[in-house]
Tab-separated table of C-alpha atoms in Angstrom:
chain	number	residue	atom	x	y	z
A	106	ALA	CA	22.138	-17.303	33.966
A	107	GLN	CA	23.813	-20.083	31.836
A	108	SER	CA	25.643	-18.223	28.988
A	109	VAL	CA	29.045	-18.350	26.958
A	110	ALA	CA	31.437	-15.786	26.336
A	111	GLN	CA	34.151	-15.345	24.285
A	112	PRO	CA	36.107	-12.130	25.640
A	113	GLU	CA	38.237	-11.582	22.463
A	114	ASP	CA	36.223	-10.039	19.144
A	115	GLN	CA	39.414	-10.534	17.167
A	116	VAL	CA	42.354	-12.015	17.584
A	117	ASN	CA	45.577	-11.669	15.439
A	118	VAL	CA	48.573	-14.012	15.121
A	119	ALA	CA	51.263	-14.453	12.674
A	120	GLU	CA	51.816	-17.767	10.535
A	121	GLY	CA	53.823	-20.656	12.067
A	122	ASN	CA	53.063	-19.064	15.312
A	123	PRO	CA	50.704	-21.213	17.933
A	124	LEU	CA	46.960	-19.648	18.745
A	125	THR	CA	44.478	-19.625	21.349
A	126	VAL	CA	40.872	-18.589	21.146
A	127	LYS	CA	39.182	-17.903	24.371
A	128	CYS	CA	36.060	-19.750	25.603
A	129	THR	CA	34.456	-19.537	28.862
A	130	TYR	CA	31.045	-20.710	29.815
A	131	SER	CA	28.490	-21.318	33.214
A	132	VAL	CA	26.171	-23.790	32.527
A	133	SER	CA	24.292	-25.971	35.717
A	134	GLY	CA	25.190	-29.816	35.716
A	135	ASN	CA	27.810	-31.225	32.685
A	136	PRO	CA	28.922	-28.905	30.249
A	137	TYR	CA	28.779	-30.454	26.575
A	138	LEU	CA	31.164	-27.565	24.482
A	139	PHE	CA	31.628	-27.293	20.744
A	140	TRP	CA	33.561	-24.900	18.775
A	141	TYR	CA	32.534	-24.005	15.001
A	142	VAL	CA	34.502	-22.247	12.469
A	143	GLN	CA	32.565	-20.148	9.752
A	144	TYR	CA	34.528	-19.483	6.594
A	145	PRO	CA	33.184	-16.152	4.484
A	146	ASN	CA	29.969	-16.650	2.567
A	147	ARG	CA	30.149	-20.052	4.348
A	148	GLY	CA	27.718	-21.927	7.134
A	149	LEU	CA	29.448	-23.412	10.490
A	150	GLN	CA	31.762	-25.989	10.046
A	151	PHE	CA	31.820	-28.439	13.361
A	152	LEU	CA	35.722	-28.419	14.837
A	153	LEU	CA	35.247	-30.322	17.765
A	154	LYS	CA	33.320	-31.210	21.096
A	155	TYR	CA	33.867	-32.145	24.388
A	156	ILE	CA	31.150	-34.559	25.784
A	157	THR	CA	33.281	-36.343	28.578
A	158	GLY	CA	36.860	-38.091	29.383
A	159	ASP	CA	40.061	-36.567	28.433
A	160	ASN	CA	40.566	-32.422	28.769
A	161	LEU	CA	42.418	-32.245	25.486
A	162	VAL	CA	40.340	-32.940	22.601
A	163	LYS	CA	41.680	-33.402	19.321
A	164	GLY	CA	39.480	-31.912	16.475
A	165	SER	CA	39.243	-30.935	12.440
A	166	TYR	CA	42.402	-29.247	10.771
A	167	GLY	CA	44.491	-29.381	13.569
A	168	PHE	CA	42.609	-27.985	16.405
A	169	GLU	CA	42.477	-29.235	19.562
A	170	ALA	CA	40.986	-27.517	23.082
A	171	GLU	CA	41.524	-27.816	26.087
A	172	PHE	CA	38.469	-28.315	29.026
A	173	ASN	CA	38.868	-27.105	32.073
A	174	LYS	CA	36.538	-27.647	34.757
A	175	SER	CA	38.071	-25.435	37.519
A	176	GLN	CA	38.443	-21.934	35.251
A	177	THR	CA	35.221	-22.955	33.338
A	178	SER	CA	36.976	-22.804	30.337
A	179	PHE	CA	37.280	-24.500	26.769
A	180	HIS	CA	40.087	-22.892	24.903
A	181	LEU	CA	40.620	-23.519	21.187
A	182	LYS	CA	44.149	-23.843	20.326
A	183	LYS	CA	46.676	-24.714	17.278
A	184	PRO	CA	50.354	-25.187	17.629
A	185	SER	CA	51.081	-23.573	14.132
A	186	ALA	CA	48.482	-20.894	12.775
A	187	LEU	CA	48.025	-20.818	8.892
A	188	VAL	CA	46.835	-18.025	6.833
A	189	SER	CA	44.112	-20.107	5.862
A	190	ASP	CA	42.712	-20.653	9.395
A	191	SER	CA	41.855	-17.271	9.403
A	192	ALA	CA	38.001	-17.120	9.896
A	193	LEU	CA	35.502	-16.623	12.695
A	194	TYR	CA	35.280	-19.360	15.262
A	195	PHE	CA	32.369	-19.887	17.552
A	196	CYS	CA	31.928	-21.210	21.009
A	197	ALA	CA	28.922	-23.505	21.881
A	198	VAL	CA	27.704	-24.824	25.214
A	199	ARG	CA	24.989	-27.118	25.404
A	200	VAL	CA	21.923	-25.959	28.157
A	201	TYR	CA	18.543	-26.873	29.112
A	202	ASN	CA	15.754	-24.340	28.981
A	203	ALA	CA	13.060	-23.611	30.577
A	204	GLY	CA	10.815	-26.252	28.873
A	205	ASN	CA	13.615	-28.794	29.926
A	206	ASN	CA	15.048	-28.786	26.171
A	207	ARG	CA	18.303	-29.127	25.175
A	208	LYS	CA	19.725	-26.656	22.978
A	209	LEU	CA	22.724	-25.265	22.099
A	210	ILE	CA	24.123	-21.234	22.902
A	211	TRP	CA	26.155	-19.352	21.110
A	212	GLY	CA	29.244	-16.717	21.644
A	213	LEU	CA	29.614	-13.803	19.707
A	214	GLY	CA	32.395	-15.164	17.363
A	215	THR	CA	35.818	-14.473	17.256
A	216	SER	CA	37.294	-13.117	14.424
A	217	LEU	CA	40.778	-14.860	13.935
A	218	ALA	CA	43.748	-13.242	11.052
A	219	VAL	CA	46.557	-15.069	10.436
A	220	ASN	CA	49.060	-12.978	8.754
A	221	PRO	CA	51.637	-14.307	6.605
B	296	GLU	CA	29.765	-29.343	1.880
B	297	THR	CA	27.374	-30.456	0.133
B	298	GLY	CA	26.079	-32.258	3.008
B	299	VAL	CA	23.399	-29.684	3.884
B	300	THR	CA	22.274	-27.542	1.117
B	301	GLN	CA	19.922	-24.172	0.836
B	302	THR	CA	18.531	-22.593	-1.911
B	303	PRO	CA	18.371	-19.491	-2.776
B	304	ARG	CA	21.753	-18.248	-1.622
B	305	HIS	CA	20.397	-14.827	-1.536
B	306	LEU	CA	17.242	-13.172	-1.412
B	307	VAL	CA	15.519	-9.388	-1.184
B	308	MET	CA	12.339	-8.789	-0.864
B	309	GLY	CA	9.942	-5.856	-0.161
B	310	MET	CA	7.977	-6.086	3.174
B	311	THR	CA	4.816	-7.114	1.513
B	312	ASN	CA	6.312	-9.930	-0.176
B	313	LYS	CA	6.369	-13.755	0.414
B	314	LYS	CA	8.720	-15.998	-0.022
B	315	SER	CA	10.172	-19.505	0.933
B	316	LEU	CA	13.580	-20.454	2.610
B	317	LYS	CA	14.554	-24.228	1.421
B	318	CYS	CA	16.908	-26.059	2.772
B	319	GLU	CA	17.928	-30.259	2.404
B	320	GLN	CA	20.031	-32.651	4.095
B	321	HIS	CA	21.747	-35.561	2.571
B	322	LEU	CA	23.027	-36.796	5.806
B	323	GLY	CA	20.112	-39.384	6.757
B	324	HIS	CA	19.614	-36.983	10.185
B	325	ASN	CA	16.671	-36.840	12.529
B	326	ALA	CA	16.549	-33.386	13.311
B	327	MET	CA	16.872	-29.733	11.229
B	328	TYR	CA	17.143	-26.457	12.987
B	329	TRP	CA	16.499	-22.814	11.602
B	330	TYR	CA	18.740	-19.982	12.677
B	331	LYS	CA	19.165	-16.454	12.455
B	332	GLN	CA	22.668	-14.698	12.387
B	333	SER	CA	22.353	-11.438	12.618
B	334	ALA	CA	25.942	-9.113	13.260
B	335	LYS	CA	27.326	-8.653	16.463
B	336	LYS	CA	24.153	-10.956	18.346
B	337	PRO	CA	24.846	-14.772	19.216
B	338	LEU	CA	23.363	-17.273	17.074
B	339	GLU	CA	19.369	-17.396	17.597
B	340	LEU	CA	18.017	-20.541	17.430
B	341	MET	CA	14.505	-19.928	15.544
B	342	PHE	CA	13.022	-23.646	14.935
B	343	VAL	CA	14.077	-26.850	15.820
B	344	TYR	CA	12.128	-30.193	14.135
B	345	SER	CA	12.904	-34.055	15.324
B	346	LEU	CA	11.616	-36.469	13.062
B	347	GLU	CA	9.407	-34.008	11.075
B	348	GLU	CA	7.523	-32.680	14.768
B	349	ARG	CA	8.335	-29.104	15.641
B	350	VAL	CA	10.084	-29.763	19.278
B	351	GLU	CA	11.129	-25.670	19.896
B	352	ASN	CA	9.673	-22.177	18.725
B	353	ASN	CA	12.328	-19.785	20.399
B	354	SER	CA	9.241	-16.856	20.610
B	355	VAL	CA	9.510	-16.497	16.523
B	356	PRO	CA	7.583	-14.158	15.568
B	357	SER	CA	4.588	-15.285	13.174
B	358	ARG	CA	5.603	-13.961	10.377
B	359	PHE	CA	8.301	-16.749	9.851
B	360	SER	CA	6.612	-19.951	9.721
B	361	PRO	CA	8.551	-23.234	9.537
B	362	GLU	CA	7.469	-26.566	7.271
B	363	CYS	CA	8.976	-29.941	7.719
B	364	PRO	CA	7.706	-32.249	5.317
B	365	ASN	CA	9.795	-35.444	5.393
B	366	SER	CA	13.549	-35.519	7.843
B	367	SER	CA	14.970	-34.702	4.622
B	368	HIS	CA	13.417	-30.918	3.794
B	369	LEU	CA	12.477	-28.322	5.835
B	370	PHE	CA	11.287	-25.101	4.458
B	371	LEU	CA	10.576	-21.389	5.755
B	372	HIS	CA	7.706	-19.383	4.818
B	373	LEU	CA	8.008	-16.036	4.983
B	374	HIS	CA	5.572	-12.953	4.918
B	375	THR	CA	5.159	-9.433	5.713
B	376	LEU	CA	8.776	-9.455	6.753
B	377	GLN	CA	10.453	-6.308	8.666
B	378	PRO	CA	13.728	-4.641	7.971
B	379	GLU	CA	15.170	-5.648	11.225
B	380	ASP	CA	14.454	-9.466	9.847
B	381	SER	CA	17.694	-9.005	7.127
B	382	ALA	CA	20.122	-11.310	8.216
B	383	LEU	CA	21.669	-14.708	7.188
B	384	TYR	CA	19.367	-17.399	7.590
B	385	LEU	CA	21.227	-21.017	8.637
B	386	CYS	CA	19.804	-24.324	8.527
B	387	ALA	CA	21.272	-27.333	10.315
B	388	SER	CA	21.124	-30.763	10.930
B	389	SER	CA	22.062	-33.582	13.607
B	390	ARG	CA	21.399	-36.914	14.193
B	391	GLU	CA	19.567	-36.667	17.045
B	392	THR	CA	18.230	-32.684	19.137
B	393	GLY	CA	19.857	-34.127	22.315
B	394	GLY	CA	22.420	-31.727	21.915
B	395	VAL	CA	25.176	-34.316	21.726
B	396	ASP	CA	25.759	-34.359	18.317
B	397	GLU	CA	27.037	-32.007	16.308
B	398	GLN	CA	25.036	-29.870	13.712
B	399	TYR	CA	26.258	-29.588	10.052
B	400	PHE	CA	25.220	-26.433	8.336
B	401	GLY	CA	24.449	-25.252	5.002
B	402	PRO	CA	25.909	-22.390	3.379
B	403	GLY	CA	23.346	-19.588	4.387
B	404	THR	CA	20.440	-17.416	2.443
B	405	ARG	CA	21.325	-13.849	2.710
B	406	LEU	CA	17.765	-11.864	3.099
B	407	THR	CA	17.592	-8.143	2.876
B	408	VAL	CA	14.559	-6.789	3.443
B	409	THR	CA	13.873	-3.679	1.379
């Protein structure tokens, strides 16, 4: 079955330290992968995506993600966390459904807390 | 932030009421989406419109009825809802529906069914 998993419900990190939010996936064919962030009382905001090319993708607000085909992972990273990065992070992967339509399926989200 | 707007931001309705959610995108996109976001559940795709034509309906109960009068506007008409329909309803848009383009989300409507 096609799926995406975010194994951690919550990640805590001290301000200034590097952060990683994990995502693994299972899809048929080449994966198209996305990261979104949701701040309280707001909609989701696009951070970055992997379609093809370099395995290291750079996105908004200093975030980057590394596509690892052998480990079927697409972990989100940032070298130095800010308190303002505290939010809910979602990983998503494009899949084909039974009608051969393309759509995104979403992870459950990981709550990131950056402590001052 | 103002690329996709949604009204109202909060809505409380009884199970016998009829109400509508409105979404408007100012990005010139061709595709629009309705999602339901509930706690502890993955984001649920409800409907997809491409160039004003509904291209996907993910087994959504008929008490939810979408309408897309043009490529900039999307409505979700609600009637005889159930308490389990209480959730955050998100509208999104993208250039196309192929799954390559990122989606831009509105702030959502927090719906409470009493």
